[in-house]
PDB file of C-alpha atoms in Angstrom:
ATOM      1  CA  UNK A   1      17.298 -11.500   0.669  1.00 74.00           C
ATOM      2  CA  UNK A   2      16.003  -8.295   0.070  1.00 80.00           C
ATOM      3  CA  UNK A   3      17.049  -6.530  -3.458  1.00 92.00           C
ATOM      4  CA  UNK A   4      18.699  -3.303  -3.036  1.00 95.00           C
ATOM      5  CA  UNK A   5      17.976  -1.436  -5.436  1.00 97.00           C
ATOM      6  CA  UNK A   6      13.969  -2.630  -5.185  1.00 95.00           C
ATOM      7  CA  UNK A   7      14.646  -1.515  -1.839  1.00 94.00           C
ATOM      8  CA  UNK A   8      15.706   1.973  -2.922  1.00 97.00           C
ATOM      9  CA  UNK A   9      12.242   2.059  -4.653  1.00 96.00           C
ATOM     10  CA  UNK A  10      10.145   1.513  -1.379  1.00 94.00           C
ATOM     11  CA  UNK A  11      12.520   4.300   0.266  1.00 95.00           C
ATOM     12  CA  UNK A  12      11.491   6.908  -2.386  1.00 97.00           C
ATOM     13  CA  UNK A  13       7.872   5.963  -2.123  1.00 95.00           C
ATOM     14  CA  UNK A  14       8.320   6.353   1.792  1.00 93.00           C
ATOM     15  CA  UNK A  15       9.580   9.549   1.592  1.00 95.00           C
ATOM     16  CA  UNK A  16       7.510  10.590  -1.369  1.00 96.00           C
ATOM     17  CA  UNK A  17       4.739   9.943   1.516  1.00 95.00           C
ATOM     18  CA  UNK A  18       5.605  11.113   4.341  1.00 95.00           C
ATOM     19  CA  UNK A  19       6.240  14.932   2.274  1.00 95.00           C
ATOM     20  CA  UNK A  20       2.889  14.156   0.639  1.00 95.00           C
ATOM     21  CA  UNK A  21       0.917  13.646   3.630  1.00 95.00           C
ATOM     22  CA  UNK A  22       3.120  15.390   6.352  1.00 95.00           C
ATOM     23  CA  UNK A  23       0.243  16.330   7.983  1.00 95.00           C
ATOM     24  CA  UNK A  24      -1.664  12.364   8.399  1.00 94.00           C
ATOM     25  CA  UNK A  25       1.842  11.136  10.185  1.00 94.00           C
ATOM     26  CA  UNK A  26       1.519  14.556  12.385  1.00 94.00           C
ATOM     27  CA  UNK A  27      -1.901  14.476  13.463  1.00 92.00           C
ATOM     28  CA  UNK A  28      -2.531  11.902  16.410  1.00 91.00           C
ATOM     29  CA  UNK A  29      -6.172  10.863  14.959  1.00 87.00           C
ATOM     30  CA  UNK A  30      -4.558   9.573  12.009  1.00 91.00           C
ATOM     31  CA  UNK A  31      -0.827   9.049  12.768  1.00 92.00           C
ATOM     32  CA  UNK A  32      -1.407   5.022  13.204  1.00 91.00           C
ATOM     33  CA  UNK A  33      -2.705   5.360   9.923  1.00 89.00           C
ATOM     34  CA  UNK A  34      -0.481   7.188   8.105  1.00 91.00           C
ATOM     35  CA  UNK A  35       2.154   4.792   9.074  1.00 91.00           C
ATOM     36  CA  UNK A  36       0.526   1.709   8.802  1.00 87.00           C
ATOM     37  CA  UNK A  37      -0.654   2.389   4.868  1.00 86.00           C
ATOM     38  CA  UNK A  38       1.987   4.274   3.773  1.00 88.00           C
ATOM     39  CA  UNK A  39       5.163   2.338   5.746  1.00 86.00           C
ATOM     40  CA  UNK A  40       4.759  -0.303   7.348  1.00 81.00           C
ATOM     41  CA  UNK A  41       2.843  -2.729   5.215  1.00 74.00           C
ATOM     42  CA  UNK A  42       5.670  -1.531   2.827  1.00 74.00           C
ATOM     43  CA  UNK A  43       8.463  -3.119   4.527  1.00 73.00           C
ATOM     44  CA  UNK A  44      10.392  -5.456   2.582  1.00 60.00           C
ATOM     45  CA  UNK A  45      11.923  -7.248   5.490  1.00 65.00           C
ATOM     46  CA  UNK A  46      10.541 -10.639   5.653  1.00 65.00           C
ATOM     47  CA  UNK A  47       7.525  -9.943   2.871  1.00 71.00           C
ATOM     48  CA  UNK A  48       8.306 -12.409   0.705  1.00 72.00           C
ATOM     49  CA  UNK A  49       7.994 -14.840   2.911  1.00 70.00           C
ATOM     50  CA  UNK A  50       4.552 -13.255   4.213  1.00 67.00           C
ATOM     51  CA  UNK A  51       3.512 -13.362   0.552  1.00 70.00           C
ATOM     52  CA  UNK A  52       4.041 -16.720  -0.160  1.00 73.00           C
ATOM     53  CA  UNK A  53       2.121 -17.510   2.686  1.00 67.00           C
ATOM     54  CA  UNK A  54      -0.948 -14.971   2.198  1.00 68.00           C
ATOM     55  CA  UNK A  55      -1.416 -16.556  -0.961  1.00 70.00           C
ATOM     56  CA  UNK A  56      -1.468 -20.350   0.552  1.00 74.00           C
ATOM     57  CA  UNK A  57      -3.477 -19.807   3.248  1.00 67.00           C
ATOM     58  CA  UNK A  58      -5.831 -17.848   1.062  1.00 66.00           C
ATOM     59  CA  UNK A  59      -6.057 -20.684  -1.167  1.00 74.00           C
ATOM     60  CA  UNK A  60      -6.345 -23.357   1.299  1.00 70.00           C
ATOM     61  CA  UNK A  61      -9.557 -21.549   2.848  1.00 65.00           C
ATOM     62  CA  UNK A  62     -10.887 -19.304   0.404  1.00 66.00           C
ATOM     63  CA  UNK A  63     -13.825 -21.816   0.015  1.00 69.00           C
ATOM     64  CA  UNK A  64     -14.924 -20.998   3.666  1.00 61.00           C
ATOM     65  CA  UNK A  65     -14.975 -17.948   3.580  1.00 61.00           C
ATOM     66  CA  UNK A  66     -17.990 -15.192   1.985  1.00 67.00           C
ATOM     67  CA  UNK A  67     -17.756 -13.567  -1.017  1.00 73.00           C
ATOM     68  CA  UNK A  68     -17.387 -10.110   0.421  1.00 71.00           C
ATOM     69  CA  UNK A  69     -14.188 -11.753   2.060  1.00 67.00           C
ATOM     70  CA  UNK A  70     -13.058 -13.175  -1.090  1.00 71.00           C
ATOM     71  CA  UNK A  71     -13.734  -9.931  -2.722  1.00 77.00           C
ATOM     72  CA  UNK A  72     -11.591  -8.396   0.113  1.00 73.00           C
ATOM     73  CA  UNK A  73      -8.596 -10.446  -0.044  1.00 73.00           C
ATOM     74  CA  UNK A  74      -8.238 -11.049  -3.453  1.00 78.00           C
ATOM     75  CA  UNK A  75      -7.974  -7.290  -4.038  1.00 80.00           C
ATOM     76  CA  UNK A  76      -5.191  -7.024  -1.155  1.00 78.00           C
ATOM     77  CA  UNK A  77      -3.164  -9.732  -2.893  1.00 79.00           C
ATOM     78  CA  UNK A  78      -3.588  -7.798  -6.678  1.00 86.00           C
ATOM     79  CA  UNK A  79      -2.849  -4.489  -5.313  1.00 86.00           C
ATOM     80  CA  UNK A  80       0.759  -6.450  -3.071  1.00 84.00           C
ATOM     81  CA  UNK A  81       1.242  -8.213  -6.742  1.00 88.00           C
ATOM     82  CA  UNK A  82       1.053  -4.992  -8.813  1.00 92.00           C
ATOM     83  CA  UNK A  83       2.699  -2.572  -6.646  1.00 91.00           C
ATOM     84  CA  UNK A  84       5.685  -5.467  -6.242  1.00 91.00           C
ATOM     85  CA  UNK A  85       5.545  -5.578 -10.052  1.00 94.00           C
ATOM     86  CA  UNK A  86       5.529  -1.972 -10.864  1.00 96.00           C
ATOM     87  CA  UNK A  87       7.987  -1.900  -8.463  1.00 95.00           C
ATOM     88  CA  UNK A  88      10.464  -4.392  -9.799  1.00 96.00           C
ATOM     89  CA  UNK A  89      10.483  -2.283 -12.822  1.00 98.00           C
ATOM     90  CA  UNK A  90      11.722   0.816 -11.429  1.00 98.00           C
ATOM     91  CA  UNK A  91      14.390  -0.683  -9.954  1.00 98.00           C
ATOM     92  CA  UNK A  92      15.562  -2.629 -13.095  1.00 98.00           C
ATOM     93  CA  UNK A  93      15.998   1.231 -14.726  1.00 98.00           C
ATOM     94  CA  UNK A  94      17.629   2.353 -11.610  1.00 98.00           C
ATOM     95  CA  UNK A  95      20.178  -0.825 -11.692  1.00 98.00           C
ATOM     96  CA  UNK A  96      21.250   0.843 -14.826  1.00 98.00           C
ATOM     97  CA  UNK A  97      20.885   4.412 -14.806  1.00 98.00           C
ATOM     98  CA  UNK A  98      22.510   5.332 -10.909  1.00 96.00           C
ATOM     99  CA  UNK A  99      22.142   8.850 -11.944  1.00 96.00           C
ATOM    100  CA  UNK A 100      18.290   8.591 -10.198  1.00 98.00           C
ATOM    101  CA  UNK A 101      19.403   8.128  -7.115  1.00 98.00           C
ATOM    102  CA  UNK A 102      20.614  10.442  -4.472  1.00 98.00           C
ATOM    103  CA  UNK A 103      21.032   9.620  -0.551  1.00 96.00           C
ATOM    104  CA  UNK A 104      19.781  11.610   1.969  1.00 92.00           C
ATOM    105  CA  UNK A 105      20.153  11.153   6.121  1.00 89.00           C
ATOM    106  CA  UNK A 106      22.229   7.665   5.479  1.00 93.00           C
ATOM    107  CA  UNK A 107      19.414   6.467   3.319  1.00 95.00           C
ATOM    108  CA  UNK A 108      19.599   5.942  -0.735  1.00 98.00           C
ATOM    109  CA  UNK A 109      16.174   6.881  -2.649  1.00 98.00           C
ATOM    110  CA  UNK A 110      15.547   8.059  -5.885  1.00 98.00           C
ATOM    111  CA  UNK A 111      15.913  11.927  -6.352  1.00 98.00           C
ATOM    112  CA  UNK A 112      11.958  12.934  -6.284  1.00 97.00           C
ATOM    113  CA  UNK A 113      12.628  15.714  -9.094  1.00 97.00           C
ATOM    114  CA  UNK A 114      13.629  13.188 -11.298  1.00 98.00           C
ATOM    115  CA  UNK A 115      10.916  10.176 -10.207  1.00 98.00           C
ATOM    116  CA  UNK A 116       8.541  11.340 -12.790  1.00 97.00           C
ATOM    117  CA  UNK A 117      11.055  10.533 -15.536  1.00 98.00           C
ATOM    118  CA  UNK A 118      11.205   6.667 -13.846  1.00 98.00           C
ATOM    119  CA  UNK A 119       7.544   6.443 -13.873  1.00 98.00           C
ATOM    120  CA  UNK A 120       7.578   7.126 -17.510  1.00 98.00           C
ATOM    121  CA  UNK A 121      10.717   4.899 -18.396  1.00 98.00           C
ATOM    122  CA  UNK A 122       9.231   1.784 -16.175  1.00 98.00           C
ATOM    123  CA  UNK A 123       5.944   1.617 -15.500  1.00 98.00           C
ATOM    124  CA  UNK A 124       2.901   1.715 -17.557  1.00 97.00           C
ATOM    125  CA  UNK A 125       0.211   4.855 -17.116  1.00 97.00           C
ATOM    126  CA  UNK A 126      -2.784   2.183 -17.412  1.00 96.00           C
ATOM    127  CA  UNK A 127      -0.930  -0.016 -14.362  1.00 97.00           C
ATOM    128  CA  UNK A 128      -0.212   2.722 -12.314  1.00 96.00           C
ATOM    129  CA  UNK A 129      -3.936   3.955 -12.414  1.00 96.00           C
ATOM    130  CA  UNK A 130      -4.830   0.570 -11.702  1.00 95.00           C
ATOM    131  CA  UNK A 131      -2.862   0.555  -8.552  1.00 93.00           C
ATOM    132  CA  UNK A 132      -3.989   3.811  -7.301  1.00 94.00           C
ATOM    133  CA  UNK A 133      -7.632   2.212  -7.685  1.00 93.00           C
ATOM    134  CA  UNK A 134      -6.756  -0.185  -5.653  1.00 91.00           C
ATOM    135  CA  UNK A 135      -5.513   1.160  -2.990  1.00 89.00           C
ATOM    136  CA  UNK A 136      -8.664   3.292  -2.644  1.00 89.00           C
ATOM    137  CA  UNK A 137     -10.677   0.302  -2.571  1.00 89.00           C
ATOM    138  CA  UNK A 138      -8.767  -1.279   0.000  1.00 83.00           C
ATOM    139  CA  UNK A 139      -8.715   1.709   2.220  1.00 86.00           C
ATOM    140  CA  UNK A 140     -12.362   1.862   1.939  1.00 86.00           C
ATOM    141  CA  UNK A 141     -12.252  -1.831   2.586  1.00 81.00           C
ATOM    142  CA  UNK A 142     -10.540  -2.407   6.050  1.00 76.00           C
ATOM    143  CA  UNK A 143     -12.445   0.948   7.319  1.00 83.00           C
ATOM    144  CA  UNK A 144     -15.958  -0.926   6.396  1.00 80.00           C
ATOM    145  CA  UNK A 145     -14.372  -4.206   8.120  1.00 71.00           C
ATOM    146  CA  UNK A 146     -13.450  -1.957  11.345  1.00 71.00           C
ATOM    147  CA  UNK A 147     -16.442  -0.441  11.746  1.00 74.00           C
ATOM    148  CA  UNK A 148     -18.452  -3.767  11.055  1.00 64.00           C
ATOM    149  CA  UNK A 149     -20.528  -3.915  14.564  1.00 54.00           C
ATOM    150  CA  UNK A 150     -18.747  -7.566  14.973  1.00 47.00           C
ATOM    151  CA  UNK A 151     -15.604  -6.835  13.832  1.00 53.00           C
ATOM    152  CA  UNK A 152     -14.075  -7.264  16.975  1.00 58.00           C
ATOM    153  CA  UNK A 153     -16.179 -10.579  17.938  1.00 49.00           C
ATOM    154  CA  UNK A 154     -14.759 -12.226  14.559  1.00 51.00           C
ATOM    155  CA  UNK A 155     -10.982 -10.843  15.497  1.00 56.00           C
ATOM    156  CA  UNK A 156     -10.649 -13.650  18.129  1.00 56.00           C
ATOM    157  CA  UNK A 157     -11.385 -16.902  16.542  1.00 52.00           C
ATOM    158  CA  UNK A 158      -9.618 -15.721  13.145  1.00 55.00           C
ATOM    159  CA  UNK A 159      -6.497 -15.756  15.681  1.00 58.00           C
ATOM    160  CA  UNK A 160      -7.018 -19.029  16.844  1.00 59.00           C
ATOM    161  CA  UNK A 161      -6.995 -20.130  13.395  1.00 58.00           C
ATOM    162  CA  UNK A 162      -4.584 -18.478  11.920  1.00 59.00           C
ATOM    163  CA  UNK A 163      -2.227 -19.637  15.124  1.00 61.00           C
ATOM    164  CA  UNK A 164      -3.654 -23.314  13.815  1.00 60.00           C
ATOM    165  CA  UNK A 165      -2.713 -23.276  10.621  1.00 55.00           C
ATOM    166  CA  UNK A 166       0.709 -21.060  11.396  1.00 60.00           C
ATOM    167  CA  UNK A 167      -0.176 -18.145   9.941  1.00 57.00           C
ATOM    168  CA  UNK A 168      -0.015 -16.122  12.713  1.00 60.00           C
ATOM    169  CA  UNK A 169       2.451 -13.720  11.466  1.00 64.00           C
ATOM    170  CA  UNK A 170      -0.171 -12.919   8.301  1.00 60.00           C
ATOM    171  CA  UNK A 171      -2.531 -12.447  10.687  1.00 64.00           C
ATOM    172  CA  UNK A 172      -0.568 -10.276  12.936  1.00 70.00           C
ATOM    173  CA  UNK A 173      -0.631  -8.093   9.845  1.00 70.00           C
ATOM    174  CA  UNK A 174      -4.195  -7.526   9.016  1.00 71.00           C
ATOM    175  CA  UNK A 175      -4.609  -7.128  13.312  1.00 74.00           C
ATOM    176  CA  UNK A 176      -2.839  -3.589  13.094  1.00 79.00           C
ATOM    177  CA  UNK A 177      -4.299  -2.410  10.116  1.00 77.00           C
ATOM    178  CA  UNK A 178      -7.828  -3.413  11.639  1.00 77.00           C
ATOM    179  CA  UNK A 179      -6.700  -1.348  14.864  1.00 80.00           C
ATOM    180  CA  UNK A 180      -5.041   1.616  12.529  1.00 85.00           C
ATOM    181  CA  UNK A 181      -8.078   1.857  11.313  1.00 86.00           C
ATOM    182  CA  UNK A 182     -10.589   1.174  14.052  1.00 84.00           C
ATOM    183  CA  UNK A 183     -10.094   4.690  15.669  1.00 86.00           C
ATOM    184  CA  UNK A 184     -10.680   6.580  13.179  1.00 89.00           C
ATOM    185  CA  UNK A 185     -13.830   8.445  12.216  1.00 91.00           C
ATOM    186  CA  UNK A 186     -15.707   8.028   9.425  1.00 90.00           C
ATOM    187  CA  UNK A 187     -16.026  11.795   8.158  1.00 92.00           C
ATOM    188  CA  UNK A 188     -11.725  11.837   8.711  1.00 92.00           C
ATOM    189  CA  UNK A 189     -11.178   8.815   6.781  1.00 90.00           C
ATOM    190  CA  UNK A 190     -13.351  10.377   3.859  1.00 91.00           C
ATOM    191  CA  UNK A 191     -10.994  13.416   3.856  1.00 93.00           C
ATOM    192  CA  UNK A 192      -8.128  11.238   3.915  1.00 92.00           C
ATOM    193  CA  UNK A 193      -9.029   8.627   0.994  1.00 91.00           C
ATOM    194  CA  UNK A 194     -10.322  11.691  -0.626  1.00 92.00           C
ATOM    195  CA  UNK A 195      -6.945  13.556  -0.338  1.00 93.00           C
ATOM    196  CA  UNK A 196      -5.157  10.198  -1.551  1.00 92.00           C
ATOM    197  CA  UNK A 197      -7.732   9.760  -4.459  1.00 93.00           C
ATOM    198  CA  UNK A 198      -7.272  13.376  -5.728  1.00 94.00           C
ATOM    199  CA  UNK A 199      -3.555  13.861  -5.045  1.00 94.00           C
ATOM    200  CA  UNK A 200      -2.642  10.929  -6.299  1.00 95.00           C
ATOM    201  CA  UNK A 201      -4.586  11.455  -9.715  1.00 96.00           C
ATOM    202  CA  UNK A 202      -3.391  14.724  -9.957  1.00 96.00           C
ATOM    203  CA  UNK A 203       0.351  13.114  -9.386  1.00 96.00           C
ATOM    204  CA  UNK A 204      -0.091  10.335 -12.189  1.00 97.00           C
ATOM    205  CA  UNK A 205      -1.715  12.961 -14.443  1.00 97.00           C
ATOM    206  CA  UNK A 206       1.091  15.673 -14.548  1.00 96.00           C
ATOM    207  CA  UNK A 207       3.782  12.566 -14.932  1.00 97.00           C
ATOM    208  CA  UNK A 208       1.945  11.245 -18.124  1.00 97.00           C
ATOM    209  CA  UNK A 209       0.130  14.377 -19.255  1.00 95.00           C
ATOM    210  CA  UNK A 210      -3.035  12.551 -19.790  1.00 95.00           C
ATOM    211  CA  UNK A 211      -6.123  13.297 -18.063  1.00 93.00           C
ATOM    212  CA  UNK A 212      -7.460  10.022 -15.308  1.00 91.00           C
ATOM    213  CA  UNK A 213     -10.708   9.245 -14.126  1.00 82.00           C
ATOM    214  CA  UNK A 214     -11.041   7.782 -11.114  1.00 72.00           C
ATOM    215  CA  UNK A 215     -14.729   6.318 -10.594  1.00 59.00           C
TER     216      UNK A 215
END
């Protein structure tokens, strides 16, 4: 079952997102996404469950597979293990203190003028920077993996075995954000992770008044 008030905490960074980067949903080239890294691999509904089993199946065949694989899975499941984490925190203030939270259109989410104050209460400034690495690197990994010239050669027996082993759900998962990805080119995605990398650094610096440097 899904916590509510960690719930509450992916709602605000939804939002937060969509006002952020209004114009990545908008824009057909990059709508897909938009929505697939900033919403939908976000979701709460049912991600437990598709944790538990990312990590397994990793395990199980993570001896199979190359390095550069490793390298690009094991950075997926740190970034889902932080964010969940930094997460967690936020919503153990917000348990408490209901005076962050505001609802908007049916929907509860933490009042953005006052989110900088909860990243300061929760979550570490070193943590949060290490996140926002991370998701640049794994941007920059699934848009290398989508334009890999056999990408789409590899796609098909990875479903077979994924449908094998019953993780076809998992896999279903890292199909759409191989096909978000896919279509877009490679001198738009640098804008975009660029526009991530530097808003988000600007972001984190103005909430903890220290200057970041993101190599």
């Amino acid at each position: 079952m899904v916590d509510h008030y960690h719930q509450i905490i992916v709602n605000t960074h939804v939002r937060r997102s969509h006002l952020t980067y209004g114009e990545y949903f908008q824009d057909e080239k990059t709508r897909q996404l938009a929505d697939y890294f900033f919403e939908k691999i976000y979701t709460l509904e049912g991600k437990a469950e598709r944790d538990e089993l990312a990590v397994k199946t990793y395990n199980r065949f993570k001896g199979m597979i190359s390095e550069k694989s490793r390298e690009r899975i094991e950075n997926l499941l740190l970034l889902n293990e932080l964010t969940d984490e930094l997460d967690m925190q936020m919503a153990a203030v917000i348990r408490k203190e209901k005076k962050f939270i505001v609802k908007h259109d049916g929907i509860e989410h933490v009042d953005l003028k006052k989110l900088p104050a909860l990243y300061r209460k929760a979550n570490d400034m070193n943590a949060r920077v290490k996140q926002l690495k991370l998701v640049v690197t794994n941007l920059e990994s699934f848009f290398e993996l989508s334009k890999h010239p056999l990408a789409g050669v590899v796609m098909k027996p990875v479903s077979l075995a994924a449908r094998t082993v019953g993780a076809l759900k998992l896999y279903r998962v890292f199909e759409e954000g191989y096909a978000a990805t896919k279509p877009v080119s490679r001198e738009v995605f640098f804008e975009f992770t660029q526009y991530v990398r530097g808003h988000e650094t600007q972001f984190l610096e103005k909430i903890y008044k220290k200057h970041i440097h993101l190599l």
